Coordinates of N, CA and C in Angstrom, one line a residue:
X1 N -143.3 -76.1 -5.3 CA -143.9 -75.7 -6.6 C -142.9 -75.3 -7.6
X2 N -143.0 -76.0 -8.7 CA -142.1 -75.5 -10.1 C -142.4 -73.9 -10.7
X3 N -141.1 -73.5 -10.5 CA -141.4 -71.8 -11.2 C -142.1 -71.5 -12.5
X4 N -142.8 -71.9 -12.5 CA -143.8 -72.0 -13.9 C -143.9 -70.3 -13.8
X5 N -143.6 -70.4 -15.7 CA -144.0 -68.5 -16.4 C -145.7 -68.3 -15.7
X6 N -146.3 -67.1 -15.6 CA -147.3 -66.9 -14.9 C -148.2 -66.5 -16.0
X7 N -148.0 -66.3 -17.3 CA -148.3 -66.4 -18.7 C -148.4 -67.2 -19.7
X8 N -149.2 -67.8 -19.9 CA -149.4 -69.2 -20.6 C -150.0 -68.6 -22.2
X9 N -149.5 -68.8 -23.4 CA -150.5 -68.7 -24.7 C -150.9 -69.7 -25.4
X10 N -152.2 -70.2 -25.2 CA -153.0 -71.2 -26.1 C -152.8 -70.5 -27.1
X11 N -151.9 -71.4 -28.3 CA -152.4 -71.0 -30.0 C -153.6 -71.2 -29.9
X12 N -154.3 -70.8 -31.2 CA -155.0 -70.4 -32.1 C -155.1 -69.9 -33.3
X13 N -155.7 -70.3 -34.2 CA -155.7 -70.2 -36.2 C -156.1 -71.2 -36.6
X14 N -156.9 -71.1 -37.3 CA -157.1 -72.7 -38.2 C -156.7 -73.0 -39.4
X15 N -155.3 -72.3 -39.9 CA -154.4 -72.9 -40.3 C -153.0 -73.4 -40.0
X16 N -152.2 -74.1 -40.5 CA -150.9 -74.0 -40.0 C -150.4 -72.8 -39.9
X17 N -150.3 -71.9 -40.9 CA -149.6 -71.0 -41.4 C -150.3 -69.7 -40.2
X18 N -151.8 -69.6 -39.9 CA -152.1 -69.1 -39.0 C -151.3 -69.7 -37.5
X19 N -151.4 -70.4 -37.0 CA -151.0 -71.1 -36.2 C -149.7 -70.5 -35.6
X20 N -148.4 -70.8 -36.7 CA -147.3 -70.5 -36.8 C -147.1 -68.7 -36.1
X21 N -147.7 -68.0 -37.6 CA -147.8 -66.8 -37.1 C -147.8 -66.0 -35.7
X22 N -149.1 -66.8 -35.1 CA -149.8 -66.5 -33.9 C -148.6 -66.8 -32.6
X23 N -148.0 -67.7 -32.9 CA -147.2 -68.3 -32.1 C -146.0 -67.7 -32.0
X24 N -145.3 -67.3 -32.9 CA -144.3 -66.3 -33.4 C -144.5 -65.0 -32.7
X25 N -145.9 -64.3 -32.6 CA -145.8 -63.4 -32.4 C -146.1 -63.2 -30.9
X26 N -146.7 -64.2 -29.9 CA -146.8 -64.3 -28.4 C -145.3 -64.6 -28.4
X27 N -144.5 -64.8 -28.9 CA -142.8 -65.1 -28.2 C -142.2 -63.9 -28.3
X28 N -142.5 -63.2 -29.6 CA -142.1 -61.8 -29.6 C -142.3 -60.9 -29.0
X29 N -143.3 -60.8 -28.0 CA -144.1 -60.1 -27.6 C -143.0 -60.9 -26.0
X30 N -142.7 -61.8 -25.7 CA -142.1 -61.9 -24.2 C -142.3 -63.0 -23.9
X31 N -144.1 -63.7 -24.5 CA -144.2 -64.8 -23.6 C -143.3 -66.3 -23.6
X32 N -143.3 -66.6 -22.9 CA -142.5 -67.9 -22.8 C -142.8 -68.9 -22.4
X33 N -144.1 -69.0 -22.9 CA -144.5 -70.9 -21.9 C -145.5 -70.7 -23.5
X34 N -145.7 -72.2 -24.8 CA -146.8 -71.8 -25.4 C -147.3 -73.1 -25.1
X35 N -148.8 -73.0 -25.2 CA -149.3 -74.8 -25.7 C -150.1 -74.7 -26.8
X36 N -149.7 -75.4 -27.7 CA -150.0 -75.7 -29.2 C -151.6 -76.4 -29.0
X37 N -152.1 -75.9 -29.2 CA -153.6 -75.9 -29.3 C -154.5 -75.6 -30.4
X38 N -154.4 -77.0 -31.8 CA -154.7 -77.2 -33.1 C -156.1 -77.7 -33.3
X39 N -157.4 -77.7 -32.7 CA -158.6 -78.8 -32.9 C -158.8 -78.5 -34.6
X40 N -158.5 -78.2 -35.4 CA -159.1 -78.3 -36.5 C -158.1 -78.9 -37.2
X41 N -156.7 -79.5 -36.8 CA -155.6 -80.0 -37.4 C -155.8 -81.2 -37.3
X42 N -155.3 -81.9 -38.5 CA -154.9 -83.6 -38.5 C -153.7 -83.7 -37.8
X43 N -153.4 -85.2 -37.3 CA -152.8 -85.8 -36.6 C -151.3 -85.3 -37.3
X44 N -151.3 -85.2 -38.8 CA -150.5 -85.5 -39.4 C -149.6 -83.7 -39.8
X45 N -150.7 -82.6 -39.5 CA -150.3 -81.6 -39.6 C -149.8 -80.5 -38.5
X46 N -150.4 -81.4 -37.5 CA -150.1 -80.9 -35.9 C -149.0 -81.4 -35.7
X47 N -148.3 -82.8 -36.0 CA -146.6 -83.2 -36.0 C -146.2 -82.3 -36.6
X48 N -146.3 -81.9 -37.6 CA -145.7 -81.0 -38.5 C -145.3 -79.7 -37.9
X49 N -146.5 -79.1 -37.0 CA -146.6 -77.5 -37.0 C -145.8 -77.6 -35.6
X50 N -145.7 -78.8 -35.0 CA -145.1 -79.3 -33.6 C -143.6 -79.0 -33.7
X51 N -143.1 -80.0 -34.8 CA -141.5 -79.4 -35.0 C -141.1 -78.6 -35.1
X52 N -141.7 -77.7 -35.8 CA -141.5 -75.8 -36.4 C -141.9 -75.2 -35.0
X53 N -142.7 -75.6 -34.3 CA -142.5 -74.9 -33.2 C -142.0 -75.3 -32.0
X54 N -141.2 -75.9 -32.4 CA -140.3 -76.8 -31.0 C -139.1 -75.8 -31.4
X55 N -138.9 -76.0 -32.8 CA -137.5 -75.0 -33.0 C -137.9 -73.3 -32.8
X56 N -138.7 -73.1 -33.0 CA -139.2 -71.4 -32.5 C -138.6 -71.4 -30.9
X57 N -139.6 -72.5 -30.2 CA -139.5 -72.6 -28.6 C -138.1 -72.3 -28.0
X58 N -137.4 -73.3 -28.8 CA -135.9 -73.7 -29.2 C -135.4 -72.2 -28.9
X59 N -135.5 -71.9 -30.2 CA -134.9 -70.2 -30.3 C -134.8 -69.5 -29.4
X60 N -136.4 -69.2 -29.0 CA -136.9 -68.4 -27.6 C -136.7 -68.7 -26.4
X61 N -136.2 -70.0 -25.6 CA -135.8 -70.2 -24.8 C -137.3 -70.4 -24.0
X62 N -138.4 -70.8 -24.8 CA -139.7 -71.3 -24.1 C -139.9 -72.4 -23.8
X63 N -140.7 -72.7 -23.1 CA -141.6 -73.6 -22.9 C -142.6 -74.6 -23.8
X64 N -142.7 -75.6 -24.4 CA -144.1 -76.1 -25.2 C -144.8 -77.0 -25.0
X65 N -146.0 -76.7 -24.5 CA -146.7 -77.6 -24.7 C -147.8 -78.1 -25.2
X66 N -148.0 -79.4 -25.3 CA -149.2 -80.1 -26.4 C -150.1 -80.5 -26.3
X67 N -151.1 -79.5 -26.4 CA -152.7 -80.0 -26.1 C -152.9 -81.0 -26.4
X68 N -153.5 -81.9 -25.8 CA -154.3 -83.0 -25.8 C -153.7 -84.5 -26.6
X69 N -152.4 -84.5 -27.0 CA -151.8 -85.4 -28.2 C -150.7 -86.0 -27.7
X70 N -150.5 -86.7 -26.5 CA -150.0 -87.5 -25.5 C -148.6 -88.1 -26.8
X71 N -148.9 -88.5 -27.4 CA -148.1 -89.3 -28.1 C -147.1 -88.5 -29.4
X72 N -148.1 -87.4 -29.4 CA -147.3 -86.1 -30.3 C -146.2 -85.2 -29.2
X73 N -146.7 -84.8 -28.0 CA -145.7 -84.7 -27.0 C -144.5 -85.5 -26.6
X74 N -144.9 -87.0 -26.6 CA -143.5 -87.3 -26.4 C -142.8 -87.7 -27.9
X75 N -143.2 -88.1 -28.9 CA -142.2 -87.6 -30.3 C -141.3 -86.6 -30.2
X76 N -142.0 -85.1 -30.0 CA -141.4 -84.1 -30.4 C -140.3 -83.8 -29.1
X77 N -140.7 -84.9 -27.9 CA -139.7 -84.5 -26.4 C -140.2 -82.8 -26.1
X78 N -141.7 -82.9 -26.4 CA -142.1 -81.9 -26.0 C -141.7 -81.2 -24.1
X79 N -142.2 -80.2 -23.7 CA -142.1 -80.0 -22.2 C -142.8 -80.8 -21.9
X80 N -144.2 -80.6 -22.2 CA -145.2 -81.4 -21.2 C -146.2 -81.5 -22.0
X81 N -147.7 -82.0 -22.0 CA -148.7 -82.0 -22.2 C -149.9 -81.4 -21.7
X82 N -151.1 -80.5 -22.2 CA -152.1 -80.2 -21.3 C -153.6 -81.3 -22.1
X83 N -154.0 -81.8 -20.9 CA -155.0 -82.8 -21.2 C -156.7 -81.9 -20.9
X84 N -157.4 -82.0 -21.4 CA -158.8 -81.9 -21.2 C -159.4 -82.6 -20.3
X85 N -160.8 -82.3 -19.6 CA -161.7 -82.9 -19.4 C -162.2 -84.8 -19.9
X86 N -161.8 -83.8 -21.2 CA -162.6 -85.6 -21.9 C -161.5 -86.1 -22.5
X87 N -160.0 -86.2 -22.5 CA -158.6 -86.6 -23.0 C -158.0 -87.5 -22.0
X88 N -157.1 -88.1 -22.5 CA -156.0 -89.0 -21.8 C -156.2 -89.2 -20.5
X89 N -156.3 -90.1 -19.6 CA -155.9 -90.2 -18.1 C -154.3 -89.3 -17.7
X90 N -154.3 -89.0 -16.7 CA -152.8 -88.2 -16.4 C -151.9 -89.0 -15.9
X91 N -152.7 -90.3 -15.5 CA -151.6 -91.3 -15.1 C -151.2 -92.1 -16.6
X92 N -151.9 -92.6 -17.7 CA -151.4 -92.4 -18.8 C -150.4 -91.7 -19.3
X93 N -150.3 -90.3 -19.4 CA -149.3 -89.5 -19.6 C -148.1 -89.5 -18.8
X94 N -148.4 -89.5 -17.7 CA -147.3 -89.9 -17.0 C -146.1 -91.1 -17.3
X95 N -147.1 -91.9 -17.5 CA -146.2 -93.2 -17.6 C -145.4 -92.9 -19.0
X96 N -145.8 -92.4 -19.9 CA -145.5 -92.8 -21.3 C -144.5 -91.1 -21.6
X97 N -145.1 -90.2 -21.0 CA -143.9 -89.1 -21.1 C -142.7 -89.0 -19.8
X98 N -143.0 -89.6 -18.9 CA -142.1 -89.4 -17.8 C -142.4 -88.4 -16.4
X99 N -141.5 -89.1 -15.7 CA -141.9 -88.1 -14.3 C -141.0 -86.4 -14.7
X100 N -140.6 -86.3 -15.1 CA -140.0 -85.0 -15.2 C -140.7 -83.8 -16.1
X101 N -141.5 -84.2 -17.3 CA -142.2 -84.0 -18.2 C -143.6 -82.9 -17.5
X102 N -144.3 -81.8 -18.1 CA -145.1 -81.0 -17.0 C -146.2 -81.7 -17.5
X103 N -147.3 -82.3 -16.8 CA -148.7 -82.4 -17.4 C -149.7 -81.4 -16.4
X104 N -150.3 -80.9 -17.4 CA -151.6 -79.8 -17.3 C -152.8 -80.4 -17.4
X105 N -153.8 -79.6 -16.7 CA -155.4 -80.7 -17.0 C -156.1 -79.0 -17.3
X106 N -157.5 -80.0 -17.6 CA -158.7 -78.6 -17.0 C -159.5 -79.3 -16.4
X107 N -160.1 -78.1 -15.5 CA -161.2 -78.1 -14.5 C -162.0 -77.2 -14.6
X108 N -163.6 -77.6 -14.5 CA -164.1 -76.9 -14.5 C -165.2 -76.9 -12.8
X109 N -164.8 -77.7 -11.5 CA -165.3 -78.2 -10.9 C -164.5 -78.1 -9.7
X110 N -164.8 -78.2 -8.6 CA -163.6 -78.7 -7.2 C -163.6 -79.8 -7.6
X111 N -164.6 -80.8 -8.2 CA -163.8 -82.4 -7.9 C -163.3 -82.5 -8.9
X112 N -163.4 -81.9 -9.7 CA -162.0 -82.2 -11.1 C -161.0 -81.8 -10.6
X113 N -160.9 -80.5 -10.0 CA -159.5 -80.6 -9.5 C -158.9 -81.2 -8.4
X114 N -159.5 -81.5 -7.4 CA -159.8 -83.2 -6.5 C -158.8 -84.1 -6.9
X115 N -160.0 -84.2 -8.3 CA -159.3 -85.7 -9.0 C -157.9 -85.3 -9.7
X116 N -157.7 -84.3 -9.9 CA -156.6 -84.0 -10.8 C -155.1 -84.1 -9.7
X117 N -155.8 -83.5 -8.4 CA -154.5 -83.5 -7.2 C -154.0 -84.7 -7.3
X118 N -155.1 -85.6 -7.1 CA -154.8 -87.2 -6.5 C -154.2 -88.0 -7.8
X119 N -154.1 -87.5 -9.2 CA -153.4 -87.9 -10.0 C -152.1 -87.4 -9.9
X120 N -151.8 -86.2 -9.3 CA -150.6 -85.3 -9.7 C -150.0 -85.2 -10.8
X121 N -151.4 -84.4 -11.0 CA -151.1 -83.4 -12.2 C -150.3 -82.2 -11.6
X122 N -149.4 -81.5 -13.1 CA -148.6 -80.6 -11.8 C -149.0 -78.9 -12.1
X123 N -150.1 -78.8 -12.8 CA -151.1 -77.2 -13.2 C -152.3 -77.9 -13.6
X124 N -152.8 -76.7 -13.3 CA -154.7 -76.7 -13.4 C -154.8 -75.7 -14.4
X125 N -155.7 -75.7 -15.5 CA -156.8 -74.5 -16.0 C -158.1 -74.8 -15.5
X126 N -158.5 -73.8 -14.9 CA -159.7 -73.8 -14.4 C -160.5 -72.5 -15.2
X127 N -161.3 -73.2 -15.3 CA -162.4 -72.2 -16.3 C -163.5 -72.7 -17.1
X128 N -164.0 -71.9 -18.0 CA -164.2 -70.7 -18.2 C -164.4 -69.6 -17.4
X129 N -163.6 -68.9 -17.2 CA -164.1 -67.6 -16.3 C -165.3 -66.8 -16.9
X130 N -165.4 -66.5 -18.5 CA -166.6 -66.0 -18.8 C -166.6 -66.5 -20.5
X131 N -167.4 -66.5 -21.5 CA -167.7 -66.7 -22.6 C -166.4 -66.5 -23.3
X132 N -166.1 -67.5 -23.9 CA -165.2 -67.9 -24.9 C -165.5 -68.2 -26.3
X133 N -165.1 -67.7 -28.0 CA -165.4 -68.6 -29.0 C -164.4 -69.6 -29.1
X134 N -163.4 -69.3 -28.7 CA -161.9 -70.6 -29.1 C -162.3 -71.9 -28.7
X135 N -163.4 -72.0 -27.9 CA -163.5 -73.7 -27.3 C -165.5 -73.9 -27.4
X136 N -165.1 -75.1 -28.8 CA -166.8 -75.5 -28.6 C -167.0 -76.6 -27.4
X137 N -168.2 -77.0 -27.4 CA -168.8 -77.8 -26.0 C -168.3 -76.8 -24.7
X138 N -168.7 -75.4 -24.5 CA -167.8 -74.8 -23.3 C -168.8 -75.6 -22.0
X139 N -167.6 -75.7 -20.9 CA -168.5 -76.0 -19.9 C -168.8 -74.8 -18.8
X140 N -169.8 -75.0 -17.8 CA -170.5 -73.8 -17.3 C -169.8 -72.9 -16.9
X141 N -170.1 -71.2 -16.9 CA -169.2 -70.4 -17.3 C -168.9 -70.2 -15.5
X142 N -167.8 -69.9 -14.7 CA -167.6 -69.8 -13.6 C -167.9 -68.7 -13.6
X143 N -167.6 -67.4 -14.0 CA -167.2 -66.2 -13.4 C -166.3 -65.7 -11.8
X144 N -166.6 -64.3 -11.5 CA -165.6 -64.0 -10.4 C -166.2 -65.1 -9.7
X145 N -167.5 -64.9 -9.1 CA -168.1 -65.8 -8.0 C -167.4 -67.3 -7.9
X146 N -167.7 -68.3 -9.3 CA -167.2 -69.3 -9.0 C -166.1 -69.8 -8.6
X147 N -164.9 -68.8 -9.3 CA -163.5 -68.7 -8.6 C -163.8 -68.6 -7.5
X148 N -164.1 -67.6 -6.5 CA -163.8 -67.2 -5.4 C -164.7 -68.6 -4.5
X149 N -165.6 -69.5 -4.7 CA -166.2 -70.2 -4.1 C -165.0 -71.4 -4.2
X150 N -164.4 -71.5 -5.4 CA -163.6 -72.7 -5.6 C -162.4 -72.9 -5.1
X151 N -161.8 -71.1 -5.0 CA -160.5 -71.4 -4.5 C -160.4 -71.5 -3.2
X152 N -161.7 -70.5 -2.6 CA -161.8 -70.4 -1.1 C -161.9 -71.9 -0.4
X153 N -162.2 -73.2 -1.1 CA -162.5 -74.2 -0.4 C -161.0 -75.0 -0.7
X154 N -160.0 -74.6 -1.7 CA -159.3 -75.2 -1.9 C -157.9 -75.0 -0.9
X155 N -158.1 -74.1 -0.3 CA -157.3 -73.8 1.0 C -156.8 -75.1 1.9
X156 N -157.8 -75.9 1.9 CA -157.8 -76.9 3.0 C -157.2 -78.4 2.2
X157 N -157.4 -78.0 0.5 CA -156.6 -79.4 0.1 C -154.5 -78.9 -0.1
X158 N -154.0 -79.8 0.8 CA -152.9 -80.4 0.2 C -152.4 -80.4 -0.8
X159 N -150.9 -79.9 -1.2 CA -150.4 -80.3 -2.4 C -151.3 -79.9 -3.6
X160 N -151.8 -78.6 -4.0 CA -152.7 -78.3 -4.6 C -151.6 -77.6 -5.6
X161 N -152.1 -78.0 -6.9 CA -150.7 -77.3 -8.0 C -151.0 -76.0 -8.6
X162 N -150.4 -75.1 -9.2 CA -151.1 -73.9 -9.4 C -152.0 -73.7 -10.7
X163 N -152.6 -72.6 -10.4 CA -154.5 -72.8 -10.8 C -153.9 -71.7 -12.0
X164 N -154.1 -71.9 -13.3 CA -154.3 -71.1 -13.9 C -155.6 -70.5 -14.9
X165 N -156.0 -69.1 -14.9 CA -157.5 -69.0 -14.9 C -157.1 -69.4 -16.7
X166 N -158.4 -69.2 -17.3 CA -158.8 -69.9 -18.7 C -160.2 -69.3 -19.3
X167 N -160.1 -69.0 -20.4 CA -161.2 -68.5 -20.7 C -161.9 -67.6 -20.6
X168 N -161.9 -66.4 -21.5 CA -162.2 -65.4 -22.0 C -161.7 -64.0 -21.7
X169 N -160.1 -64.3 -20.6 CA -159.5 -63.5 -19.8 C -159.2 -62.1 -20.8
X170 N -160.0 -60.9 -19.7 CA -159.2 -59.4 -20.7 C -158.7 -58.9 -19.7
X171 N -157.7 -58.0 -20.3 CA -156.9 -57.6 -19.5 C -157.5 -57.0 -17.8
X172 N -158.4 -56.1 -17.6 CA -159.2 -55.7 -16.7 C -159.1 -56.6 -15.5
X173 N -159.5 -57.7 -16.2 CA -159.5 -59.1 -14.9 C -158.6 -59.7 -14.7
X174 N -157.3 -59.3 -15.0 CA -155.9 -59.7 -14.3 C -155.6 -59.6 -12.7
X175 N -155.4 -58.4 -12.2 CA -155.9 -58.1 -11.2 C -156.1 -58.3 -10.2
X176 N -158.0 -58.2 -10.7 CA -158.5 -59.1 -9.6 C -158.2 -60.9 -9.5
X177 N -158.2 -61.4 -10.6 CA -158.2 -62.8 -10.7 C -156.6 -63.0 -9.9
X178 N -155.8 -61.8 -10.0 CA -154.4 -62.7 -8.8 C -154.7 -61.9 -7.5
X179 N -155.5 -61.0 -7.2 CA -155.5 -60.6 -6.2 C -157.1 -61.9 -5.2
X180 N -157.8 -62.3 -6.0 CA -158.6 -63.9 -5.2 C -157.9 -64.8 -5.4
X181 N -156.2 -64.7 -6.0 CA -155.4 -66.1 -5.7 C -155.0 -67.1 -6.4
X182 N -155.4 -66.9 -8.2 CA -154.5 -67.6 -9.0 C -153.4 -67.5 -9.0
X183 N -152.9 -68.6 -9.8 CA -151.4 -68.3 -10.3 C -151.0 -67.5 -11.5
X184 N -151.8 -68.1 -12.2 CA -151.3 -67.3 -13.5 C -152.4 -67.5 -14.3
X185 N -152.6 -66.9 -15.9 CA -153.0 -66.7 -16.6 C -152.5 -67.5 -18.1
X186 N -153.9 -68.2 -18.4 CA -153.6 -69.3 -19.7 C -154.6 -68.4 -20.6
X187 N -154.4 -67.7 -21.8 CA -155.4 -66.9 -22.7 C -154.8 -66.9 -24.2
X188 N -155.6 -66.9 -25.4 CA -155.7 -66.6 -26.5 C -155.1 -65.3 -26.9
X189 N -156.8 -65.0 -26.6 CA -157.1 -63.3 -27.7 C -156.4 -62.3 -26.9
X190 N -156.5 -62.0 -25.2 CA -156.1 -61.5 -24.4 C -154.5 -61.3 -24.6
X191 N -153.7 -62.0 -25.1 CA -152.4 -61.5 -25.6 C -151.7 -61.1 -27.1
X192 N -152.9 -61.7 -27.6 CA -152.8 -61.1 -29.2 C -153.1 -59.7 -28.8
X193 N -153.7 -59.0 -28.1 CA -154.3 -57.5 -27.7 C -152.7 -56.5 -27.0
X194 N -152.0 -57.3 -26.6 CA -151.1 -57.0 -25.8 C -149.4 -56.7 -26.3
X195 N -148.6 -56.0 -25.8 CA -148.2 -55.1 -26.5 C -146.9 -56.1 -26.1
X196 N -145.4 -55.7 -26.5 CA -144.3 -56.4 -25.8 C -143.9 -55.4 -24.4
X197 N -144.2 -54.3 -24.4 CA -144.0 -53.7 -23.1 C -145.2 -54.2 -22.1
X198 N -146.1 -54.5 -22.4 CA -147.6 -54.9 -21.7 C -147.3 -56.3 -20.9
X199 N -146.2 -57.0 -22.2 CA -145.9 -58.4 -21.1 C -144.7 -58.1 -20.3
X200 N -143.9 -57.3 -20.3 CA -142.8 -56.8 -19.5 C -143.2 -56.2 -18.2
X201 N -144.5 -55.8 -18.7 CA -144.7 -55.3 -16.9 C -145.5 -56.2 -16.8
X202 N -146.7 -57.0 -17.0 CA -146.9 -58.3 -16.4 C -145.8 -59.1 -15.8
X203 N -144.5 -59.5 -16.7 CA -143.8 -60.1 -15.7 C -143.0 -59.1 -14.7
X204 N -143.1 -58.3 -14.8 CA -142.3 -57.3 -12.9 C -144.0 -57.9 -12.0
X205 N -144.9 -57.1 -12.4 CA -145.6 -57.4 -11.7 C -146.3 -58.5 -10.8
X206 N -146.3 -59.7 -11.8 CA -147.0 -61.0 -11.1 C -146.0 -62.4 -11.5
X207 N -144.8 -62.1 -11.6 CA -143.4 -62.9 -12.3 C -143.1 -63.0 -11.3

């Protein structure tokens, strides 16, 4: 398994200028893995907000990666890409960013993440854990229950990459969600809330 940060921040803002901000301030705060995550950006503004934040990343010694824009990832020689549900094949990505490159998916199912193994993808978001506004079309909401049904059966698959929860994560459910056996934590708002000592003991604690 790759030492992946156990802290993941989906931007969020629906502007550039928001975007940037938001981004700026999860690095200040500690985190070190982002994925640029623009749905209300053009093709042409998300290149844009990609370089500025490749040199941020740059700076900070992070991680970036590019939601859903296979072809804007490998431009910018991004880290990796994280694909949706309804986005890119992974073996697409693969081919066209490289084997060394991280690709990410989501699941909201065992067989998505099934299908996601047998692609080798090399991280999962699995979620929604509970009610999210950052993502329209949500798919059905998991909660603790679903987790604990999904990971309990995932025991028995092979080569299984690490599961990061998604969606609507507050602090409260940290916790429990690594004590039923994720890896880590991919969230929005939940780290805008959070302090730069708040991520300092997240990483002693689950780093």
């Amino acid at each position: 398994m790759k030492p992946y940060s156990k802290i993941q921040y989906i931007s969020q803002g629906l502007t550039l200028d928001d975007q940037y901000n938001n981004i700026r301030m999860a690095l200040d705060k500690g985190v070190n893995w982002i994925q640029l995550r623009w749905k209300e950006g053009n093709l042409v503004n998300i290149e844009h907000l990609g370089w500025l934040i490749k040199e941020l990343c740059k700076e900070y010694q992070a991680k970036l990666i590019i939601n859903d824009h296979i072809h804007i990832a490998d431009l910018l020689n991004a880290d990796g890409v994280h694909l949706g549900l309804q986005d890119d094949a992974i073996a697409h990505a693969r081919i066209l960013l490289g084997k060394d490159k991280i690709i990410g998916a989501t699941a909201n199912t065992l067989q998505d993440i099934q299908l996601h193994i047998q692609n080798e993808c090399d991280y999962i978001g699995l979620g929604p854990y509970r009610y999210t506004e950052n993502k329209k079309n949500l798919s059905p909401i998991l909660g603790l229950s679903g987790y604990l049904s999904i990971l309990a059966k995932l025991t028995q698959e092979a080569n299984c990459p690490p599961i990061y929860a998604i969606g609507g994560i507050q602090q409260e459910d940290i916790e429990e969600l690594f004590n039923i056996g994720v890896y880590g934590i991919a969230a929005s708002n939940f780290i805008h809330q959070l302090k730069y000592t708040d991520i300092q003991e997240f990483n002693v604690q689950y780093g």
